[in-house]
Coordinates of C-alpha atoms in Angstrom, one line a residue:
X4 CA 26.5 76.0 -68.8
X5 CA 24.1 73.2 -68.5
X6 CA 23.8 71.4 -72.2
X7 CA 19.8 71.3 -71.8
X8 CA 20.4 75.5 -72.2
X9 CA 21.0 74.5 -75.4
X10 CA 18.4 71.8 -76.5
X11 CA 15.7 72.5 -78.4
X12 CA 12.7 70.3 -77.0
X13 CA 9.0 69.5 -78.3
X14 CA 7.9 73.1 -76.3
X15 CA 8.6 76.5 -77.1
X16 CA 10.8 78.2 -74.3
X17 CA 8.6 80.5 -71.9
X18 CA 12.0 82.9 -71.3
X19 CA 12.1 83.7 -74.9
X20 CA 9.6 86.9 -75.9
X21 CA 8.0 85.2 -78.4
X22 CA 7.1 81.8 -76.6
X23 CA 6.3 84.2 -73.4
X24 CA 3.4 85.3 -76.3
X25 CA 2.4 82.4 -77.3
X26 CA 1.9 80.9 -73.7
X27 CA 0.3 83.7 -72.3
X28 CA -0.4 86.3 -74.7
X29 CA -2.8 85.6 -77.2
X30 CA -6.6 85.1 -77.0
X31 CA -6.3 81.3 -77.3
X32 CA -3.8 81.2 -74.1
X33 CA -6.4 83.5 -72.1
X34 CA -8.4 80.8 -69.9
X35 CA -4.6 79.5 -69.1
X36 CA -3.1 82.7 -68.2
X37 CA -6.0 83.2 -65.9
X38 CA -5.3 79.6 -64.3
X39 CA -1.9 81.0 -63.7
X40 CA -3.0 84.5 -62.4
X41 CA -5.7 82.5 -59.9
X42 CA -2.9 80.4 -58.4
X43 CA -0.2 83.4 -57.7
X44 CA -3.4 85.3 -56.1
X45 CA -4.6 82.4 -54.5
X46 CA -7.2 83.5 -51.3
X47 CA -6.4 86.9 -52.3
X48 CA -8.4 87.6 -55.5
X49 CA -10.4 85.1 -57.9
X50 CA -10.5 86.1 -61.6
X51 CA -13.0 85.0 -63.9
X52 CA -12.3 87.0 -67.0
X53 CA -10.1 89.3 -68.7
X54 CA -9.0 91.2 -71.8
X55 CA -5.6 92.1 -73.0
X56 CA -4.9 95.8 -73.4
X57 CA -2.9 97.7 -75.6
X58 CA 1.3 96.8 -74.3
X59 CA 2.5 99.9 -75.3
X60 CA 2.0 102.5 -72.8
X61 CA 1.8 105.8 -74.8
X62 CA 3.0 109.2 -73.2
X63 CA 3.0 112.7 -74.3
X64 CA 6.2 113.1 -72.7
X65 CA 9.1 112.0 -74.8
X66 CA 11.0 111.1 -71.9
X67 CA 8.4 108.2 -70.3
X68 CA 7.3 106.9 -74.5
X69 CA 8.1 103.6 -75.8
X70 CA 7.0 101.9 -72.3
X71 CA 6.0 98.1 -73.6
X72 CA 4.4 95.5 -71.2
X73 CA 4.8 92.2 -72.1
X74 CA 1.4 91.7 -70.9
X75 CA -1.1 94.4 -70.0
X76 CA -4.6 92.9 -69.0
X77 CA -7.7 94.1 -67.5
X78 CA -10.2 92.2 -65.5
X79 CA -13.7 92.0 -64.9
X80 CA -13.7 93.2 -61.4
X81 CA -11.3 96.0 -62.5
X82 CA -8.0 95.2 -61.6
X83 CA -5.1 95.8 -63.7
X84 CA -2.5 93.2 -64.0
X85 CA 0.8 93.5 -65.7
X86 CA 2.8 90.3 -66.4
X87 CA 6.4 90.4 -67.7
X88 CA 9.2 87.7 -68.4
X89 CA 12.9 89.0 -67.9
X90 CA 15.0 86.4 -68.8
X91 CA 18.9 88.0 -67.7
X92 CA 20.0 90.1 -65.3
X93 CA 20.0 94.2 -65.6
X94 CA 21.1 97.1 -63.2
X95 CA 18.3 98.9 -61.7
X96 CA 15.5 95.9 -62.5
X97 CA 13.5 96.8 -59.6
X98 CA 13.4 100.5 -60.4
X99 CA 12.1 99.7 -63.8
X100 CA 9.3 97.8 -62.1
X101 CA 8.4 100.0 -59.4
X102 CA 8.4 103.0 -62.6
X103 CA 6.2 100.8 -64.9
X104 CA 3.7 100.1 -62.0
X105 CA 3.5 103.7 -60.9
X106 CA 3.2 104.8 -65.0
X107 CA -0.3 102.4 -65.1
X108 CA -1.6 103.9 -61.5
X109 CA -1.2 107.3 -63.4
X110 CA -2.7 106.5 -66.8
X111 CA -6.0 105.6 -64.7
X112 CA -6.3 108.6 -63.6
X113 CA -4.9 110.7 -67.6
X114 CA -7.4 108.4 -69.4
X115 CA -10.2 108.5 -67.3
X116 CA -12.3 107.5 -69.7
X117 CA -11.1 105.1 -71.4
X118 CA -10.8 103.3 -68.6
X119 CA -14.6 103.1 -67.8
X120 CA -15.1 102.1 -71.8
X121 CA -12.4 99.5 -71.4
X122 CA -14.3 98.0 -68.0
X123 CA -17.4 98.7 -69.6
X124 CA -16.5 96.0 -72.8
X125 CA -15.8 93.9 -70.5
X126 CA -18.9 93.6 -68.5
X127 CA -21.2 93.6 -71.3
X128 CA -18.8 91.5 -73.7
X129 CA -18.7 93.8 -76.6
X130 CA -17.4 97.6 -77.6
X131 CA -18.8 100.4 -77.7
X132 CA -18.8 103.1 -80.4
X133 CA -17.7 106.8 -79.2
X134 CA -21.6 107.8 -79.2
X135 CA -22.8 105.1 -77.3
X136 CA -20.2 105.4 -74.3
X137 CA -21.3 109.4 -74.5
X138 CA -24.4 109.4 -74.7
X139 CA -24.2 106.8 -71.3
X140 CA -21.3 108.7 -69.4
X141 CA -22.7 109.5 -66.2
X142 CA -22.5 113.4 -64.5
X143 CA -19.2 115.0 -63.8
X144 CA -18.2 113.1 -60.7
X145 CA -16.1 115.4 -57.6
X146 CA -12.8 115.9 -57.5
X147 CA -12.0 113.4 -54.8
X148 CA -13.8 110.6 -56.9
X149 CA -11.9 111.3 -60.1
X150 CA -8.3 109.7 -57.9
X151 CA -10.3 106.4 -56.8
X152 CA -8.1 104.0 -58.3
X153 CA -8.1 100.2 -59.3
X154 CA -5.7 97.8 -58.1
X155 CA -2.5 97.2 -60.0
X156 CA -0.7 94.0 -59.8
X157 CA 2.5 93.5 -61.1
X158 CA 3.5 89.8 -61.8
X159 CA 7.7 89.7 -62.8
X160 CA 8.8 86.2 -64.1
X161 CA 12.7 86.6 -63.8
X162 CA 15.2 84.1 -64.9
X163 CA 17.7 85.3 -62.9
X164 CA 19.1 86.0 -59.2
X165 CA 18.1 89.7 -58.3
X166 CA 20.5 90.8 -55.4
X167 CA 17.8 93.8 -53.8
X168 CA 15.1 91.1 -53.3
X169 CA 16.2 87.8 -50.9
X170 CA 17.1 84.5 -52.0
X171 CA 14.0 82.8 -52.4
X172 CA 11.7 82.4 -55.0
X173 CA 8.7 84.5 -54.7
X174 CA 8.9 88.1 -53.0
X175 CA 5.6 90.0 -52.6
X176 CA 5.4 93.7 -51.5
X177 CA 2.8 95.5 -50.8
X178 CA 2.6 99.4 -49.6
X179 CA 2.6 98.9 -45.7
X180 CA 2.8 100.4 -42.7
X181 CA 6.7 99.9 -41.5
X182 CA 6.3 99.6 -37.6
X183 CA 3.0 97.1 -37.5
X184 CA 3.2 96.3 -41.1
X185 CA -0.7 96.8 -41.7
X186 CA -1.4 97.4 -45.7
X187 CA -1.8 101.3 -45.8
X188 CA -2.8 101.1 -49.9
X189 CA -4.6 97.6 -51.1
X190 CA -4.2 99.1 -55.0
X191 CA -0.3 98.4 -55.1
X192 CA 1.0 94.7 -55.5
X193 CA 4.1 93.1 -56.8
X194 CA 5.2 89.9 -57.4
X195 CA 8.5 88.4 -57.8
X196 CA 9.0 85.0 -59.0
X197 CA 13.2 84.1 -59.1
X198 CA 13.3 80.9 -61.3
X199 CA 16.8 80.0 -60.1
X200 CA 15.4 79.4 -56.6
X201 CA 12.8 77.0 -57.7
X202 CA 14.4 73.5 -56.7
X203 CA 11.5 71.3 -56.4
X204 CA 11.1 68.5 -58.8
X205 CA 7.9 67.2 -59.9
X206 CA 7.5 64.4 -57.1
X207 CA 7.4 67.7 -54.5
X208 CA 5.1 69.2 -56.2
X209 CA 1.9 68.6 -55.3
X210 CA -0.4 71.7 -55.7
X211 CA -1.3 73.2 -59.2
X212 CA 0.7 76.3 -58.3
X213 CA 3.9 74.5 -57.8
X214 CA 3.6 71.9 -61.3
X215 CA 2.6 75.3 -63.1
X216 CA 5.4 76.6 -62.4
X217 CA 8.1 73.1 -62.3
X218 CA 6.5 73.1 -66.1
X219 CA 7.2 76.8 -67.2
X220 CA 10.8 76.2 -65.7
X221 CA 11.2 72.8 -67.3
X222 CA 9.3 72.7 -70.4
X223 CA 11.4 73.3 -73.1
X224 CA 13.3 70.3 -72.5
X225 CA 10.8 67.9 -72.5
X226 CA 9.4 66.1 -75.7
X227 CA 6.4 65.5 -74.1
X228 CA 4.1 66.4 -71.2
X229 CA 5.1 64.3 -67.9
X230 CA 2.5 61.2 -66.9
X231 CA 2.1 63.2 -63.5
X232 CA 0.3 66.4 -64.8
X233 CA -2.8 64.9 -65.6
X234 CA -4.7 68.3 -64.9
X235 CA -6.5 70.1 -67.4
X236 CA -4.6 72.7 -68.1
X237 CA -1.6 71.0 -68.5
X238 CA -3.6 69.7 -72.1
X239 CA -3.8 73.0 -72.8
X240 CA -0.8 73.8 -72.2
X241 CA 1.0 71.3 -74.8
X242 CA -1.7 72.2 -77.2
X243 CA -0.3 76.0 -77.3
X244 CA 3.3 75.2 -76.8
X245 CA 4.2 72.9 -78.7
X246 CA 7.0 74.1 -81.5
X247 CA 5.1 71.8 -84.2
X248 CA 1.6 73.5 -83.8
X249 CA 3.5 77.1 -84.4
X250 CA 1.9 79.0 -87.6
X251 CA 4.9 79.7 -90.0
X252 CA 5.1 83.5 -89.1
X253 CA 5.5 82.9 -85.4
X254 CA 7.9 79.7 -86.1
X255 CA 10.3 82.1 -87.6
X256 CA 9.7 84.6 -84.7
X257 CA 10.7 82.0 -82.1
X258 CA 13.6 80.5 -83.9
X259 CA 15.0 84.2 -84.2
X260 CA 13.9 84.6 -80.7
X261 CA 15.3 81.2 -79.2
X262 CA 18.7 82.0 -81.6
X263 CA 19.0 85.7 -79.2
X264 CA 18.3 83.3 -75.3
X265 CA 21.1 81.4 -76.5
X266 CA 23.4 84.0 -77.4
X267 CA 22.3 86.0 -74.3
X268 CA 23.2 82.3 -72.3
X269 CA 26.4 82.1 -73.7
X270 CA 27.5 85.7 -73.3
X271 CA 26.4 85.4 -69.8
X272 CA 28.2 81.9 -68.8
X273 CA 31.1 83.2 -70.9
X274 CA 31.4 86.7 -68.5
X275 CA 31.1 84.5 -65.5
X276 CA 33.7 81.9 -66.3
X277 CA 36.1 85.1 -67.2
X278 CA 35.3 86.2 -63.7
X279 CA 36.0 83.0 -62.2
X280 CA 39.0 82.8 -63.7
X281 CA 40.5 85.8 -63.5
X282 CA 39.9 85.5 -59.6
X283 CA 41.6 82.4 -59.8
X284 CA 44.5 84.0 -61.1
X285 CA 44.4 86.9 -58.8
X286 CA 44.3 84.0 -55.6
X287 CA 46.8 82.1 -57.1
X288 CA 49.5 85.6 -57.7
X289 CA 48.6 86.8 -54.0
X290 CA 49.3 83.2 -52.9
X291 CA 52.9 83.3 -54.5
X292 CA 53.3 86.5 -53.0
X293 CA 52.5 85.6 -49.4
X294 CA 54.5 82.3 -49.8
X295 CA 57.4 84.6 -51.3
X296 CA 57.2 87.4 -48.5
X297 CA 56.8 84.4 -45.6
X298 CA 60.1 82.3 -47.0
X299 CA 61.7 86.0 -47.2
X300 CA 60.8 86.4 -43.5
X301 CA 62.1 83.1 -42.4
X302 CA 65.0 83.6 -44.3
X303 CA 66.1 86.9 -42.3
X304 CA 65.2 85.1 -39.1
X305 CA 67.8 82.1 -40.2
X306 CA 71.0 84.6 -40.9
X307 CA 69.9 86.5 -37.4
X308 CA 70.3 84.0 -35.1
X309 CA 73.6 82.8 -37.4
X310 CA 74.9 86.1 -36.8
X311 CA 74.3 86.6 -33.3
X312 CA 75.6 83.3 -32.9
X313 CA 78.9 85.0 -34.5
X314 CA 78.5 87.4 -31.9
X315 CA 77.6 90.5 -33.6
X316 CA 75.6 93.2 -31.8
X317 CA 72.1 93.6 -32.3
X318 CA 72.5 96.7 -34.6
X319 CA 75.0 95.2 -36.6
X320 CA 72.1 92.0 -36.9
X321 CA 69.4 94.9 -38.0
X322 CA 71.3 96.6 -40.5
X323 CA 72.6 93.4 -42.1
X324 CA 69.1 91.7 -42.3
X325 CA 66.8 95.3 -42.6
X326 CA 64.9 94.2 -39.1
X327 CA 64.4 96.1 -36.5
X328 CA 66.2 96.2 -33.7
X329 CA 63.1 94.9 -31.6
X330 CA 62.3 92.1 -34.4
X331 CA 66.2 90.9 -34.3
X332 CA 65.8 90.8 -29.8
X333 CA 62.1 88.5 -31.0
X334 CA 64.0 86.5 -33.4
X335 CA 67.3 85.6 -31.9
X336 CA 65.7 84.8 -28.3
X337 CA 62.9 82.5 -29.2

């Protein structure tokens, strides 16, 4: 493991839960999380406002409750966005995304109308009571109308290699036609962002997409912001991140929180060097064996031709050595 897992620099750690939060999560960090958002949808969608919604996803059913987002936003044009850090490895990853996208399509459609309140706040920048969103609810609208969904994006910050998706850093999917690949639903968009295949160092990056995201993968090492990100945002950033500027409730929270990354680290790095070595053990007994079985083999072939130099038949040569009758002819006459 690389010591620098280790280190505890002037930044919190964005693959910790709690300094995910405090980077992205609270209503100081919104104008930054909506830098971020703007880059990753970059001549795709433009945001210019959003609110955080609640992260827990409720459900009648017991089976689907307890669904949390780290981040569940709304913005002003009416998209949904959910944003979520995974900082190891777990089977079925990408099912759990594809089920937590699919669970906000639905809840558009179960809360109806709180949806319209929610995009209504928004808009006018302040909420409304239960009578005033009544007493403007428009007519009953058609059947068809009430499945007219809102885009969900799905934004998945993974500190780890995920073997379904390929070995690059960002994978987008959309729902698409297979054969000419045309986009058959615009509502349905995920984005994965594999940290381990980030290589580029800061002198590579040179658009605010690429030093946002050098930073995120960096930061908690450094003890202070690099001379090269000079942009805004980058202010920002060490404003909110920095460990020192933590209130006393949320410095506990990320100490406890940094205390689990490292143990998860460790754990991890300790399972992987088991597996290394184990297979290193397992090559080094099958090497012994196939250098055992191959001196064996020359062995037989040595007493062979001594015996048929003695001039014993080739039976008597096979039952002496256990060859054949066909290896012993091989042997003796090469």
């Amino acid at each position: 493991m690389d010591n620098m897992d280790l280190t505890c620099g002037h930044f919190v750690n964005p693959f910790t839960d709690i300094g995910f939060k405090i980077i992205f999560g609270q209503p100081a960090s919104k104008e930054l999380l909506i830098t971020l958002l703007n880059e990753l949808l970059a001549g795709e969608h433009r945001i210019e406002n959003l609110i955080f919604l609640d992260k827990e996803n409720h459900s009648d059913s017991m089976a689907d409750a307890g669904i949390i987002y780290d981040l569940y936003c709304l913005t002003d044009t009416g998209e949904y966005i959910i944003v979520e850090m995974q900082n190891r490895f777990h089977s079925s990853f990408l099912d759990r995304t594809l089920f937590y996208m699919c669970r906000a399509i639905g809840r558009q459609v179960e809360n109806l109308r709180e949806k319209r309140r929610k995009e209504r706040e928004l808009q006018t920048g302040k909420p409304e009571t239960e009578e005033d969103f009544l007493l403007s609810e428009p007519m009953q609208e058609n059947y068809g109308s009430r499945y007219k969904l809102s885009t969900v994006y799905g934004i998945f910050l993974m500190n780890f290699r995920e073997p379904g998706l390929e070995e690059k850093f960002r994978t987008d999917t959309v729902i698409a036609d297979r054969e000419s690949g045309k986009v058959v639903s615009p509502h349905f968009r995920q984005i994965f962002l594999q940290f381990p295949y980030f290589t580029k160092e800061l002198k590579d990056c040179e658009t605010l997409y690429d030093k946002l995201i050098y930073t995120l993968k960096n930061m908690q090492h450094w003890n202070r912001m690099p001379d090269a990100l000079k942009e805004q945002v980058f202010s920002r950033l060490e404003e909110l991140a920095a460990v020192a500027n933590l209130s006393l409730e949320d410095r506990i929270a990320y100490d406890k929180a940094l205390d689990r990354y490292r143990v998860s680290r460790i754990v991890e790095e300790d399972a992987r060097e088991a597996g290394w070595k184990k297979g290193l053990a397992e090559g080094r007994a099958e090497g012994r064996a196939e250098g055992l079985a191959e001196g064996q083999a020359k062995e037989k072939v040595a007493i062979a031709r001594n015996l048929k130099s003695l001039g014993l038949s080739t039976a008597q040569i096979a039952q002496a050595t256990g060859l054949t009758e066909e290896e012993v002819e091989s042997t003796v006459n090469n």
